[in-house]
C-alpha positions as a Python dict, from the first residue, in 0.01 Angstrom:
ca = {
    (1, 'M'): (0, 0, 0),
    (2, 'A'): (-348, 19, -133),
    (3, 'E'): (-589, -242, -16),
    (4, 'E'): (-681, -504, -271),
    (5, 'K'): (-1045, -526, -355),
    (6, 'I'): (-1192, -873, -369),
    (7, 'N'): (-1462, -901, -624),
    (8, 'L'): (-1724, -1163, -534),
    (9, 'P'): (-1997, -1279, -763),
    (10, 'T'): (-2339, -1140, -693),
    (11, 'D'): (-2477, -1487, -616),
    (12, 'A'): (-2212, -1567, -348),
    (13, 'F'): (-2460, -1505, -65),
    (14, 'E'): (-2810, -1634, -87),
    (15, 'P'): (-3073, -1620, 185),
    (16, 'L'): (-3172, -1949, 344),
    (17, 'P'): (-3514, -2088, 271),
    (18, 'K'): (-3775, -1978, 522),
    (19, 'D'): (-3823, -2322, 675),
    (20, 'E'): (-3447, -2368, 739),
    (21, 'A'): (-3403, -2019, 885),
    (22, 'Q'): (-3689, -2083, 1122),
    (23, 'D'): (-3536, -2410, 1243),
    (24, 'N'): (-3201, -2244, 1310),
    (25, 'E'): (-3359, -1984, 1535),
    (26, 'N'): (-3582, -2221, 1731),
    (27, 'I'): (-3463, -2351, 2069),
    (28, 'A'): (-3602, -2700, 2091),
    (29, 'G'): (-3642, -2867, 2428),
    (30, 'P'): (-3896, -3068, 2625),
    (31, 'S'): (-4141, -2882, 2843),
    (32, 'L'): (-4070, -2993, 3201),
    (33, 'S'): (-4245, -2916, 3527),
    (34, 'F'): (-4063, -2798, 3838),
    (35, 'A'): (-4081, -3146, 3993),
    (36, 'Q'): (-3939, -3305, 3677),
    (37, 'N'): (-3650, -3057, 3673),
    (38, 'V'): (-3578, -3132, 4038),
    (39, 'W'): (-3578, -3508, 3970),
    (40, 'I'): (-3342, -3470, 3671),
    (41, 'R'): (-3096, -3261, 3873),
    (42, 'F'): (-3122, -3498, 4169),
    (43, 'K'): (-3046, -3805, 3954),
    (44, 'Q'): (-2725, -3641, 3837),
    (45, 'R'): (-2589, -3652, 4193),
    (46, 'K'): (-2472, -4008, 4239),
    (47, 'A'): (-2387, -3966, 4608),
    (48, 'A'): (-2738, -3842, 4683),
    (49, 'M'): (-2898, -4125, 4483),
    (50, 'I'): (-2690, -4389, 4662),
    (51, 'S'): (-2772, -4226, 4997),
    (52, 'A'): (-3144, -4232, 4915),
    (53, 'I'): (-3123, -4604, 4835),
    (54, 'I'): (-2935, -4672, 5160),
    (55, 'V'): (-3192, -4479, 5363),
    (56, 'I'): (-3482, -4663, 5199),
    (57, 'V'): (-3318, -5003, 5258),
    (58, 'M'): (-3251, -4917, 5624),
    (59, 'I'): (-3610, -4807, 5676),
    (60, 'I'): (-3744, -5127, 5516),
    (61, 'V'): (-3513, -5351, 5720),
    (62, 'A'): (-3573, -5167, 6049),
    (63, 'F'): (-3952, -5147, 6028),
    (64, 'G'): (-4004, -5464, 5824),
    (65, 'S'): (-3840, -5677, 6093),
    (66, 'T'): (-4092, -5570, 6361),
    (67, 'P'): (-4291, -5900, 6349),
    (68, 'F'): (-3971, -6098, 6409),
    (69, 'I'): (-3775, -5869, 6643),
    (70, 'N'): (-3944, -5721, 6948),
    (71, 'N'): (-3840, -5594, 7288),
    (72, 'A'): (-3919, -5926, 7459),
    (73, 'T'): (-3676, -6124, 7244),
    (74, 'L'): (-3407, -5857, 7272),
    (75, 'V'): (-3391, -5847, 7653),
    (76, 'K'): (-3385, -6227, 7696),
    (77, 'S'): (-3033, -6340, 7780),
    (78, 'H'): (-2854, -6658, 7667),
    (79, 'P'): (-2536, -6691, 7877),
    (80, 'Q'): (-2417, -6996, 7680),
    (81, 'Y'): (-2384, -6773, 7371),
    (82, 'A'): (-2208, -6480, 7543),
    (83, 'N'): (-1948, -6276, 7349),
    (84, 'L'): (-1955, -6483, 7031),
    (85, 'P'): (-1794, -6319, 6727),
    (86, 'A'): (-1968, -6278, 6393),
    (87, 'K'): (-2027, -6590, 6188),
    (88, 'V'): (-2153, -6555, 5832),
    (89, 'P'): (-2235, -6865, 5624),
    (90, 'G'): (-1996, -6905, 5333),
    (91, 'M'): (-1726, -6687, 5492),
    (92, 'S'): (-1529, -6965, 5663),
    (93, 'A'): (-1199, -6838, 5517),
    (94, 'V'): (-1237, -6484, 5655),
    (95, 'N'): (-1121, -6447, 6015),
    (96, 'G'): (-1360, -6233, 6214),
    (97, 'L'): (-1657, -6346, 6006),
    (98, 'N'): (-1618, -6721, 6051),
    (99, 'G'): (-1685, -6752, 6422),
    (100, 'K'): (-1319, -6727, 6521),
    (101, 'I'): (-1172, -6479, 6768),
    (102, 'K'): (-810, -6393, 6839),
    (103, 'Q'): (-688, -6512, 7179),
    (104, 'N'): (-322, -6491, 7285),
    (105, 'G'): (-221, -6424, 6925),
    (106, 'K'): (-409, -6725, 6782),
    (107, 'W'): (-742, -6752, 6607),
    (108, 'V'): (-975, -6977, 6808),
    (109, 'D'): (-1319, -7107, 6711),
    (110, 'A'): (-1537, -6947, 6978),
    (111, 'Y'): (-1846, -7138, 6864),
    (112, 'A'): (-1673, -7473, 6919),
    (113, 'Q'): (-1547, -7362, 7260),
    (114, 'N'): (-1901, -7274, 7371),
    (115, 'N'): (-2052, -7592, 7222),
    (116, 'V'): (-2278, -7392, 6993),
    (117, 'P'): (-2477, -7612, 6751),
    (118, 'K'): (-2336, -7614, 6399),
    (119, 'D'): (-2654, -7470, 6249),
    (120, 'K'): (-2652, -7181, 6497),
    (121, 'Y'): (-2474, -6861, 6395),
    (122, 'F'): (-2491, -6488, 6459),
    (123, 'I'): (-2412, -6262, 6164),
    (124, 'A'): (-2299, -5974, 6390),
    (125, 'G'): (-2202, -6181, 6696),
    (126, 'T'): (-2349, -6157, 7045),
    (127, 'D'): (-2310, -5929, 7346),
    (128, 'Y'): (-2200, -6012, 7702),
    (129, 'L'): (-2542, -6167, 7778),
    (130, 'G'): (-2557, -6379, 7466),
    (131, 'R'): (-2813, -6160, 7289),
    (132, 'S'): (-2795, -6129, 6910),
    (133, 'L'): (-2604, -5811, 6829),
    (134, 'G'): (-2748, -5801, 6476),
    (135, 'Q'): (-3106, -5800, 6605),
    (136, 'R'): (-3024, -5534, 6861),
    (137, 'I'): (-2861, -5315, 6593),
    (138, 'I'): (-3169, -5346, 6371),
    (139, 'Y'): (-3399, -5259, 6661),
    (140, 'G'): (-3168, -4973, 6763),
    (141, 'T'): (-3179, -4840, 6407),
    (142, 'K'): (-3558, -4850, 6425),
    (143, 'I'): (-3552, -4643, 6747),
    (144, 'S'): (-3318, -4389, 6584),
    (145, 'L'): (-3546, -4363, 6280),
    (146, 'I'): (-3852, -4318, 6503),
    (147, 'V'): (-3679, -4029, 6680),
    (148, 'A'): (-3584, -3886, 6340),
    (149, 'L'): (-3942, -3911, 6211),
    (150, 'V'): (-4071, -3743, 6528),
    (151, 'A'): (-3824, -3457, 6482),
    (152, 'A'): (-3932, -3424, 6117),
    (153, 'F'): (-4298, -3423, 6225),
    (154, 'F'): (-4248, -3134, 6466),
    (155, 'D'): (-4047, -2948, 6203),
    (156, 'L'): (-4327, -2988, 5949),
    (157, 'T'): (-4604, -2890, 6190),
    (158, 'I'): (-4490, -2653, 6463),
    (159, 'G'): (-4188, -2512, 6277),
    (160, 'V'): (-4363, -2444, 5946),
    (161, 'I'): (-4685, -2305, 6097),
    (162, 'Y'): (-4499, -2093, 6350),
    (163, 'G'): (-4266, -1951, 6083),
    (164, 'I'): (-4546, -1870, 5838),
    (165, 'V'): (-4760, -1699, 6107),
    (166, 'S'): (-4463, -1499, 6234),
    (167, 'G'): (-4357, -1383, 5887),
    (168, 'W'): (-4711, -1318, 5763),
    (169, 'K'): (-4826, -1114, 6063),
    (170, 'G'): (-4505, -913, 6102),
    (171, 'G'): (-4481, -613, 6332),
    (172, 'G'): (-4539, -667, 6702),
    (173, 'V'): (-4664, -1025, 6661),
    (174, 'D'): (-4344, -1117, 6476),
    (175, 'N'): (-4126, -953, 6743),
    (176, 'V'): (-4297, -1143, 7026),
    (177, 'M'): (-4281, -1477, 6842),
    (178, 'Q'): (-3914, -1432, 6757),
    (179, 'R'): (-3829, -1346, 7118),
    (180, 'I'): (-3997, -1672, 7223),
    (181, 'I'): (-3779, -1863, 6976),
    (182, 'E'): (-3468, -1690, 7110),
    (183, 'I'): (-3558, -1790, 7465),
    (184, 'I'): (-3613, -2154, 7363),
    (185, 'S'): (-3292, -2163, 7157),
    (186, 'S'): (-3087, -2017, 7441),
    (187, 'V'): (-3156, -2323, 7659),
    (188, 'P'): (-2930, -2617, 7561),
    (189, 'N'): (-3110, -2937, 7464),
    (190, 'L'): (-2918, -3132, 7727),
    (191, 'I'): (-3059, -2912, 8004),
    (192, 'I'): (-3410, -2962, 7868),
    (193, 'V'): (-3363, -3340, 7880),
    (194, 'V'): (-3230, -3324, 8237),
    (195, 'L'): (-3535, -3119, 8340),
    (196, 'M'): (-3759, -3376, 8170),
    (197, 'L'): (-3593, -3651, 8375),
    (198, 'V'): (-3715, -3481, 8693),
    (199, 'I'): (-4072, -3552, 8580),
    (200, 'F'): (-4039, -3856, 8355),
    (201, 'K'): (-3828, -4171, 8349),
    (202, 'P'): (-3540, -4203, 8100),
    (203, 'G'): (-3666, -4333, 7767),
    (204, 'I'): (-3786, -4246, 7424),
    (205, 'K'): (-4078, -4038, 7560),
    (206, 'T'): (-3835, -3805, 7735),
    (207, 'I'): (-3630, -3763, 7416),
    (208, 'I'): (-3944, -3696, 7210),
    (209, 'L'): (-4060, -3428, 7455),
    (210, 'A'): (-3719, -3260, 7444),
    (211, 'I'): (-3730, -3263, 7063),
    (212, 'A'): (-4087, -3127, 7066),
    (213, 'I'): (-3976, -2832, 7279),
    (214, 'S'): (-3670, -2717, 7088),
    (215, 'S'): (-3606, -2898, 6756),
    (216, 'W'): (-3842, -2688, 6541),
    (217, 'T'): (-3686, -2344, 6605),
    (218, 'T'): (-3441, -2354, 6312),
    (219, 'M'): (-3718, -2449, 6069),
    (220, 'A'): (-3940, -2169, 6205),
    (221, 'R'): (-3667, -1909, 6154),
    (222, 'Q'): (-3596, -2012, 5795),
    (223, 'V'): (-3964, -2031, 5700),
    (224, 'R'): (-4029, -1693, 5863),
    (225, 'A'): (-3743, -1528, 5670),
    (226, 'E'): (-3868, -1664, 5338),
    (227, 'T'): (-4229, -1573, 5418),
    (228, 'L'): (-4128, -1211, 5477),
    (229, 'S'): (-4007, -1190, 5116),
    (230, 'L'): (-4284, -1400, 4960),
    (231, 'K'): (-4573, -1207, 5112),
    (232, 'N'): (-4482, -901, 4902),
    (233, 'E'): (-4481, -1091, 4574),
    (234, 'E'): (-4736, -990, 4313),
    (235, 'Y'): (-4928, -1317, 4312),
    (236, 'V'): (-4975, -1297, 4691),
    (237, 'L'): (-5086, -933, 4672),
    (238, 'A'): (-5328, -1026, 4394),
    (239, 'A'): (-5475, -1308, 4606),
    (240, 'R'): (-5520, -1070, 4899),
    (241, 'S'): (-5689, -812, 4678),
    (242, 'L'): (-5932, -1081, 4559),
    (243, 'G'): (-6035, -1139, 4920),
    (244, 'E'): (-5877, -1481, 4982),
    (245, 'S'): (-5825, -1569, 5349),
    (246, 'S'): (-5476, -1574, 5502),
    (247, 'W'): (-5487, -1951, 5559),
    (248, 'K'): (-5591, -2014, 5198),
    (249, 'I'): (-5310, -1793, 5070),
    (250, 'A'): (-5063, -1971, 5295),
    (251, 'W'): (-5175, -2316, 5173),
    (252, 'K'): (-5208, -2232, 4802),
    (253, 'H'): (-4919, -1989, 4754),
    (254, 'L'): (-4673, -1983, 5044),
    (255, 'V'): (-4635, -2354, 5123),
    (256, 'P'): (-4563, -2460, 4760),
    (257, 'N'): (-4299, -2188, 4728),
    (258, 'L'): (-4154, -2282, 5067),
    (259, 'S'): (-4141, -2653, 4983),
    (260, 'S'): (-3772, -2655, 4889),
    (261, 'I'): (-3665, -2491, 5217),
    (262, 'I'): (-3897, -2718, 5417),
    (263, 'I'): (-3771, -3039, 5256),
    (264, 'I'): (-3404, -2946, 5279),
    (265, 'Q'): (-3421, -2832, 5641),
    (266, 'T'): (-3612, -3149, 5734),
    (267, 'M'): (-3337, -3363, 5583),
    (268, 'Y'): (-3079, -3182, 5796),
    (269, 'T'): (-3292, -3211, 6111),
    (270, 'I'): (-3309, -3590, 6087),
    (271, 'P'): (-2935, -3671, 6136),
    (272, 'T'): (-2917, -3414, 6415),
    (273, 'A'): (-3202, -3591, 6596),
    (274, 'I'): (-3041, -3933, 6540),
    (275, 'F'): (-2712, -3817, 6689),
    (276, 'F'): (-2898, -3645, 6976),
    (277, 'E'): (-3070, -3970, 7073),
    (278, 'A'): (-2749, -4173, 7042),
    (279, 'F'): (-2557, -3923, 7253),
    (280, 'L'): (-2820, -3918, 7530),
    (281, 'S'): (-2840, -4298, 7538),
    (282, 'F'): (-2461, -4326, 7536),
    (283, 'I'): (-2424, -4107, 7848),
    (284, 'G'): (-2711, -4288, 8022),
    (285, 'I'): (-2991, -4030, 8026),
    (286, 'G'): (-3176, -4146, 7716),
    (287, 'I'): (-3289, -4500, 7646),
    (288, 'S'): (-3137, -4731, 7904),
    (289, 'A'): (-3067, -5105, 7922),
    (290, 'P'): (-3217, -5361, 7892),
    (291, 'Q'): (-3391, -5166, 7614),
    (292, 'T'): (-3170, -5094, 7319),
    (293, 'S'): (-3075, -4821, 7074),
    (294, 'L'): (-2758, -4742, 6885),
    (295, 'G'): (-2642, -4521, 7173),
    (296, 'V'): (-2701, -4801, 7426),
    (297, 'L'): (-2507, -5046, 7208),
    (298, 'L'): (-2216, -4801, 7183),
    (299, 'N'): (-2218, -4761, 7561),
    (300, 'E'): (-2212, -5137, 7616),
    (301, 'G'): (-1958, -5199, 7342),
    (302, 'Q'): (-1701, -4947, 7464),
    (303, 'K'): (-1670, -5140, 7794),
    (304, 'N'): (-1528, -5443, 7610),
    (305, 'F'): (-1369, -5254, 7322),
    (306, 'Q'): (-1013, -5365, 7404),
    (307, 'F'): (-1096, -5737, 7381),
    (308, 'L'): (-1418, -5748, 7173),
    (309, 'P'): (-1402, -5443, 6945),
    (310, 'Y'): (-1678, -5569, 6711),
    (311, 'Q'): (-1938, -5503, 6983),
    (312, 'M'): (-1874, -5130, 6939),
    (313, 'W'): (-1763, -5119, 6576),
    (314, 'Y'): (-2083, -5260, 6425),
    (315, 'P'): (-2331, -5016, 6585),
    (316, 'A'): (-2086, -4730, 6526),
    (317, 'I'): (-2064, -4814, 6155),
    (318, 'V'): (-2445, -4831, 6123),
    (319, 'L'): (-2481, -4496, 6302),
    (320, 'C'): (-2219, -4333, 6078),
    (321, 'I'): (-2377, -4471, 5759),
    (322, 'L'): (-2720, -4351, 5869),
    (323, 'M'): (-2604, -3997, 5947),
    (324, 'I'): (-2380, -3963, 5639),
    (325, 'A'): (-2660, -4092, 5413),
    (326, 'F'): (-2908, -3835, 5542),
    (327, 'N'): (-2653, -3554, 5515),
    (328, 'L'): (-2560, -3643, 5157),
    (329, 'L'): (-2928, -3678, 5072),
    (330, 'G'): (-2988, -3331, 5214),
    (331, 'D'): (-2701, -3190, 5005),
    (332, 'G'): (-2843, -3351, 4692),
    (333, 'L'): (-3191, -3213, 4757),
    (334, 'R'): (-3048, -2868, 4823),
    (335, 'D'): (-2868, -2864, 4487),
    (336, 'A'): (-3168, -3012, 4307),
    (337, 'F'): (-3414, -2755, 4442),
    (338, 'D'): (-3178, -2458, 4409),
    (339, 'P'): (-2939, -2499, 4112),
    (340, 'R'): (-2825, -2137, 4158),
    (341, 'G'): (-2634, -2244, 4468),
    (342, 'Q'): (-2407, -2481, 4269),
    (343, 'R'): (-2047, -2389, 4210),
}
């Protein structure tokens, strides 16, 4: 069959006016900087935003309570208040938060048994020496955050500088510096702490020294790998041809382009350092009683876990929240800085 011809009028198609055609081809959008793009992508990750808020609140509570909670008040014992459960005002109907404890299958008012004044209460209960568990958890969180900040400091100083120098120099210098990192990484952190104990007493100084020796190696390796690729970029070669010094190039060109890796790796270093301190204190070679940290509280709480589980549960919950928050925050920053890695 022959194809039918459709006759259209000559004015069926008319060109659009110039102003309308121009608008259809334009791609309108706000001009955003790199930092603004990162912030927009970060805000879209609700878990990361919530984690950031939790971390900020914990930091404010831990360091803001310093004038009211100190080591002297934490080590002072009050035997008359020993092993009291949590008592929260306004929660009289909730067992476990109203000052009652289960004994022989019955809920008993522990505060009345110990003749505790009615206006006296402990939101997280007390330990076996009558010390406020809530205050000790807050102080222990502060110790964990101090260790985390120290680990981040060494990452941002030794790790970044070492990685940039190794990647920038290359050749024999790079080989020697990488062999040094391999030697340090081959020694477990636990052995380093044990060796530190031969010279120093157990405490936060020993943990900080162990972190200073070995915590920065991962950061150095990642920065070095990225520096090896960045130093051959055109803008770096142009800066070198203009006679800029190596340190100026590193500060003006390398560090800004390494910022995403540096920030992300720092956020992953922090929970590792927190767990490292808690583990050392838990096994008795970190911070030791009567001083406190989350690891010390876990060690003390597990001794009475069968009868007074709250003494271990509360510090364990705080430690888990702290580590999960930093990990989720690190994941959010990773996706915000590098959207190509999203699935």
